[in-house]
């Protein structure tokens, strides 16, 4: 036997503590790459694999990484030696192929399978990193096969040693991108998936069930005045930074893609249900811990007021970033879950699909404080997850109602004080809007209507603009649902009155116009609302006209609570007139004929010429576009061409008998 090998093995045997053994690893690495006798290579490898002191329990990722590095680095050194003539006297005489085979032989029955994954993974990744061409394809193929076999067996035997599955996760995560499709398909995803979910969300090397978020509360103290401080030197902040730097968490993206890939491929569909439930459990803990944390009591818009400099610039952003990464990872996994639900008949069954959809929505709700803050809601993955789960669940009436009941606002009929509760209300309203078609009239009235009611209060705080919009959308969806004719009739007068008072604050011009137009369309004959309240349309138009008499022509201020991007600045008066014009296409012909000249009159009450022109433009569009049906369009054409409409719009009211065919008169395309 090689003398230095004999010395090394003796030292390994003699070491009593893990640290003593670990100190020998650099020597072992060096030696491994330079031994020229394949039996010696195998012998050393076998010792490194079976020497228990190198693998103290419970198994930790950092230790796994050290062993992995031995093989990874040995390969790099072997290659360098071969390529560098100056190292001729040092280098191993074995060919790369012989050397690899000798190392792999050392992964024998004396050591457990999970350790073998570190060895094979180290070899594969090292060759890959150097783009090494001398590794023959058949050998590479064998390594890949061996890695997958060792991983599968290790996962099967994972209960033999606590946390040994971490090694498999570590290696598969790194080597997955370089495995061939054939070998990827051989991975036992059914064994890998639960292990991954557990390691990521629950384990001591992962997110640890998120309980540490609550512990921040203890370290957050009032510093000066009304400001709070969460210091950099607190235990909880150190914990957060430590978690963030863990290897599973610092690359949460790749881990979640691996998890998503497992979901795409598992054979037992119940594992998908299991994983979704586990993530839902995690999300619930996350939400509870966040509430226990004082930092959740500051509305994100007011954080600068309530948190001090150190907190807003140093500690809090770190926590938020970790939460954001967590949220992203969750959505990537859920996207695969819903993808499977859509195309796997077992999962799409009536016994499974609504449950998975409901759990997904619970996860979105529990993490809404993160996604809302970061605007992740508009990302395509989030939209897919959200939309698909609403779509699936809303096919099941009982389960949908049950879900809405479980996420109902804490205090129905009141705007809660805690910003987190208001956020949940926003989630509730945004979600409930999509269930109005199947919710029973009773639920619509008692739960949905009452949940929305406090947020349509026209005296409300305009900073809650986003929730106001959501509440109005729910109201409109309730009255629009065919089964709700009675609910609609009961609430319409209240709603119309509130709506008109809600503009220009708290509603934006866009939302106001949308709501008025929707209501007038719903009140059009032959709807049930028109039967019970035949004057509704005329009343609304009259109210708008009355409002215009006193309305200001100053431009509306920007509302900080909602995004008004893309909206043109307009005055209150102009918006009221535009609302009248929006309604024309839903009026029955006699009312339309009455309102065309009235709209033209109102146009000439506008003093600001640029706004007047915008309204005029909108009127032409309404008359000439496809918005009107054929009969209404005919009526508009008649008014425009032979009853003075054109001149009325252009020049104001004209005496009836004048000659209308003035030169330069405006045209619009007649679609008849
Ligand atoms: C709260 O913080 C103090 C020190 O700031 C510490 O001694 C105590 O253990 C903490 N309590 C909890 C429950 O974390
Ligand atoms: C953190 O630092 C401040 C001073 O900067 C000190 O007063 C406090 O005791 C320190 N807290 C801990 C937990 O070390
Ligand atoms: C997983 O693999 C990727 C590369 O594919 C790497 O960037 C990341 O750090 C790995 N994660 C862990 C936990 O090892
Ligand atoms: C989910 O999607 C629906 C429909 O696109 C949307 O109205 C709702 O606001 C979304 N929910 C959340 C929480 O983003
Ligand atoms: C008229 O309205 C436009 C916006 O459409 C605005 O920019 C302008 O300042 C207004 N003019 C007056 C005199 O108020």
PDB file of C-alpha atoms in Angstrom, residues 512-634:
ATOM      1  CA  UNK A 512     -67.547  55.356 -10.961  1.00  0.00           C
ATOM      2  CA  UNK A 513     -68.229  55.296 -14.687  1.00  0.00           C
ATOM      3  CA  UNK A 514     -67.981  51.549 -14.710  1.00  0.00           C
ATOM      4  CA  UNK A 515     -70.448  51.215 -11.837  1.00  0.00           C
ATOM      5  CA  UNK A 516     -72.987  53.685 -13.289  1.00  0.00           C
ATOM      6  CA  UNK A 517     -72.858  52.046 -16.662  1.00  0.00           C
ATOM      7  CA  UNK A 518     -73.291  48.588 -15.139  1.00  0.00           C
ATOM      8  CA  UNK A 519     -76.258  49.620 -13.042  1.00  0.00           C
ATOM      9  CA  UNK A 520     -78.035  51.344 -15.922  1.00  0.00           C
ATOM     10  CA  UNK A 521     -77.452  48.309 -18.100  1.00  0.00           C
ATOM     11  CA  UNK A 522     -78.858  46.012 -15.398  1.00  0.00           C
ATOM     12  CA  UNK A 523     -81.908  48.242 -15.103  1.00  0.00           C
ATOM     13  CA  UNK A 524     -82.641  48.011 -18.841  1.00  0.00           C
ATOM     14  CA  UNK A 525     -85.887  46.308 -19.857  1.00  0.00           C
ATOM     15  CA  UNK A 526     -86.733  43.474 -19.934  1.00  0.00           C
ATOM     16  CA  UNK A 527     -84.640  42.704 -16.837  1.00  0.00           C
ATOM     17  CA  UNK A 528     -86.340  41.824 -13.578  1.00  0.00           C
ATOM     18  CA  UNK A 529     -85.035  45.040 -12.101  1.00  0.00           C
ATOM     19  CA  UNK A 530     -86.718  47.026 -14.881  1.00  0.00           C
ATOM     20  CA  UNK A 531     -89.964  45.239 -14.105  1.00  0.00           C
ATOM     21  CA  UNK A 532     -89.869  46.093 -10.423  1.00  0.00           C
ATOM     22  CA  UNK A 533     -88.302  49.539 -10.870  1.00  0.00           C
ATOM     23  CA  UNK A 534     -89.218  50.827 -14.332  1.00  0.00           C
ATOM     24  CA  UNK A 535     -88.008  54.379 -13.658  1.00  0.00           C
ATOM     25  CA  UNK A 536     -84.584  53.412 -12.414  1.00  0.00           C
ATOM     26  CA  UNK A 537     -82.669  54.358 -15.574  1.00  0.00           C
ATOM     27  CA  UNK A 538     -84.376  57.726 -15.937  1.00  0.00           C
ATOM     28  CA  UNK A 539     -83.842  58.475 -12.260  1.00  0.00           C
ATOM     29  CA  UNK A 540     -80.138  57.771 -12.434  1.00  0.00           C
ATOM     30  CA  UNK A 541     -79.706  59.960 -15.525  1.00  0.00           C
ATOM     31  CA  UNK A 542     -81.614  62.804 -13.887  1.00  0.00           C
ATOM     32  CA  UNK A 543     -79.482  62.517 -10.784  1.00  0.00           C
ATOM     33  CA  UNK A 544     -76.340  62.737 -12.888  1.00  0.00           C
ATOM     34  CA  UNK A 545     -77.656  65.794 -14.704  1.00  0.00           C
ATOM     35  CA  UNK A 546     -78.552  67.508 -11.462  1.00  0.00           C
ATOM     36  CA  UNK A 547     -75.132  66.780 -10.090  1.00  0.00           C
ATOM     37  CA  UNK A 548     -73.580  68.358 -13.182  1.00  0.00           C
ATOM     38  CA  UNK A 549     -75.223  71.701 -12.504  1.00  0.00           C
ATOM     39  CA  UNK A 550     -73.081  72.300  -9.462  1.00  0.00           C
ATOM     40  CA  UNK A 551     -70.098  70.155 -10.287  1.00  0.00           C
ATOM     41  CA  UNK A 552     -66.629  71.658 -10.450  1.00  0.00           C
ATOM     42  CA  UNK A 553     -64.561  71.846 -13.586  1.00  0.00           C
ATOM     43  CA  UNK A 554     -61.293  71.694 -11.690  1.00  0.00           C
ATOM     44  CA  UNK A 555     -59.217  68.654 -12.414  1.00  0.00           C
ATOM     45  CA  UNK A 556     -59.724  65.865  -9.890  1.00  0.00           C
ATOM     46  CA  UNK A 557     -56.828  65.292  -7.514  1.00  0.00           C
ATOM     47  CA  UNK A 558     -54.893  62.077  -7.673  1.00  0.00           C
ATOM     48  CA  UNK A 559     -56.185  59.466  -5.237  1.00  0.00           C
ATOM     49  CA  UNK A 560     -53.240  57.937  -3.360  1.00  0.00           C
ATOM     50  CA  UNK A 561     -55.181  54.771  -2.489  1.00  0.00           C
ATOM     51  CA  UNK A 562     -55.549  53.417  -6.017  1.00  0.00           C
ATOM     52  CA  UNK A 563     -53.532  53.329  -9.139  1.00  0.00           C
ATOM     53  CA  UNK A 564     -54.991  55.588 -11.802  1.00  0.00           C
ATOM     54  CA  UNK A 565     -52.271  54.965 -14.292  1.00  0.00           C
ATOM     55  CA  UNK A 566     -53.379  55.628 -17.814  1.00  0.00           C
ATOM     56  CA  UNK A 567     -56.435  57.601 -16.752  1.00  0.00           C
ATOM     57  CA  UNK A 568     -56.624  61.086 -18.264  1.00  0.00           C
ATOM     58  CA  UNK A 569     -57.051  63.858 -15.748  1.00  0.00           C
ATOM     59  CA  UNK A 570     -60.627  65.113 -15.861  1.00  0.00           C
ATOM     60  CA  UNK A 571     -62.947  67.235 -13.802  1.00  0.00           C
ATOM     61  CA  UNK A 572     -65.878  65.969 -11.776  1.00  0.00           C
ATOM     62  CA  UNK A 573     -68.257  67.605 -14.206  1.00  0.00           C
ATOM     63  CA  UNK A 574     -66.695  65.938 -17.221  1.00  0.00           C
ATOM     64  CA  UNK A 575     -66.812  62.537 -15.565  1.00  0.00           C
ATOM     65  CA  UNK A 576     -70.521  62.966 -14.777  1.00  0.00           C
ATOM     66  CA  UNK A 577     -71.205  63.820 -18.402  1.00  0.00           C
ATOM     67  CA  UNK A 578     -69.144  60.890 -19.633  1.00  0.00           C
ATOM     68  CA  UNK A 579     -71.193  58.667 -17.338  1.00  0.00           C
ATOM     69  CA  UNK A 580     -74.386  59.930 -18.965  1.00  0.00           C
ATOM     70  CA  UNK A 581     -72.934  59.227 -22.417  1.00  0.00           C
ATOM     71  CA  UNK A 582     -71.794  55.745 -21.329  1.00  0.00           C
ATOM     72  CA  UNK A 583     -75.390  54.907 -20.458  1.00  0.00           C
ATOM     73  CA  UNK A 584     -76.961  55.857 -23.782  1.00  0.00           C
ATOM     74  CA  UNK A 585     -76.438  52.476 -25.391  1.00  0.00           C
ATOM     75  CA  UNK A 586     -78.521  50.726 -22.698  1.00  0.00           C
ATOM     76  CA  UNK A 587     -81.547  53.019 -22.872  1.00  0.00           C
ATOM     77  CA  UNK A 588     -84.804  51.936 -24.516  1.00  0.00           C
ATOM     78  CA  UNK A 589     -85.447  53.968 -27.696  1.00  0.00           C
ATOM     79  CA  UNK A 590     -87.951  56.511 -26.325  1.00  0.00           C
ATOM     80  CA  UNK A 591     -85.633  57.329 -23.436  1.00  0.00           C
ATOM     81  CA  UNK A 592     -82.671  57.430 -25.804  1.00  0.00           C
ATOM     82  CA  UNK A 593     -84.438  59.916 -28.066  1.00  0.00           C
ATOM     83  CA  UNK A 594     -85.182  62.071 -25.068  1.00  0.00           C
ATOM     84  CA  UNK A 595     -81.567  61.921 -23.845  1.00  0.00           C
ATOM     85  CA  UNK A 596     -79.663  62.534 -27.076  1.00  0.00           C
ATOM     86  CA  UNK A 597     -80.548  66.258 -27.157  1.00  0.00           C
ATOM     87  CA  UNK A 598     -80.156  66.482 -23.381  1.00  0.00           C
ATOM     88  CA  UNK A 599     -76.646  65.081 -23.659  1.00  0.00           C
ATOM     89  CA  UNK A 600     -75.871  67.619 -26.372  1.00  0.00           C
ATOM     90  CA  UNK A 601     -77.147  70.426 -24.112  1.00  0.00           C
ATOM     91  CA  UNK A 602     -75.006  69.196 -21.260  1.00  0.00           C
ATOM     92  CA  UNK A 603     -72.023  69.220 -23.553  1.00  0.00           C
ATOM     93  CA  UNK A 604     -72.415  72.935 -24.037  1.00  0.00           C
ATOM     94  CA  UNK A 605     -72.419  73.596 -20.324  1.00  0.00           C
ATOM     95  CA  UNK A 606     -68.778  72.535 -20.235  1.00  0.00           C
ATOM     96  CA  UNK A 607     -66.592  75.619 -20.115  1.00  0.00           C
ATOM     97  CA  UNK A 608     -63.165  74.036 -20.420  1.00  0.00           C
ATOM     98  CA  UNK A 609     -62.762  73.501 -24.128  1.00  0.00           C
ATOM     99  CA  UNK A 610     -60.287  70.652 -23.917  1.00  0.00           C
ATOM    100  CA  UNK A 611     -62.536  68.656 -21.595  1.00  0.00           C
ATOM    101  CA  UNK A 612     -65.549  69.535 -23.669  1.00  0.00           C
ATOM    102  CA  UNK A 613     -63.789  68.150 -26.665  1.00  0.00           C
ATOM    103  CA  UNK A 614     -63.040  64.890 -24.892  1.00  0.00           C
ATOM    104  CA  UNK A 615     -66.720  64.487 -24.034  1.00  0.00           C
ATOM    105  CA  UNK A 616     -67.715  65.334 -27.586  1.00  0.00           C
ATOM    106  CA  UNK A 617     -65.305  62.740 -28.885  1.00  0.00           C
ATOM    107  CA  UNK A 618     -66.778  60.156 -26.558  1.00  0.00           C
ATOM    108  CA  UNK A 619     -70.311  61.044 -27.702  1.00  0.00           C
ATOM    109  CA  UNK A 620     -69.387  60.534 -31.351  1.00  0.00           C
ATOM    110  CA  UNK A 621     -67.785  57.225 -30.517  1.00  0.00           C
ATOM    111  CA  UNK A 622     -70.905  56.084 -28.714  1.00  0.00           C
ATOM    112  CA  UNK A 623     -73.123  57.048 -31.580  1.00  0.00           C
ATOM    113  CA  UNK A 624     -70.978  55.627 -34.318  1.00  0.00           C
ATOM    114  CA  UNK A 625     -69.371  52.571 -32.770  1.00  0.00           C
ATOM    115  CA  UNK A 626     -70.725  49.100 -32.350  1.00  0.00           C
ATOM    116  CA  UNK A 627     -71.909  49.904 -28.844  1.00  0.00           C
ATOM    117  CA  UNK A 628     -75.486  50.461 -30.029  1.00  0.00           C
ATOM    118  CA  UNK A 629     -77.653  47.708 -31.405  1.00  0.00           C
ATOM    119  CA  UNK A 630     -79.268  48.150 -34.829  1.00  0.00           C
ATOM    120  CA  UNK A 631     -82.513  49.820 -33.715  1.00  0.00           C
ATOM    121  CA  UNK A 632     -80.797  52.259 -31.420  1.00  0.00           C
ATOM    122  CA  UNK A 633     -78.211  53.042 -34.065  1.00  0.00           C
ATOM    123  CA  UNK A 634     -80.988  53.856 -36.543  1.00  0.00           C
TER     124      UNK A 634
END
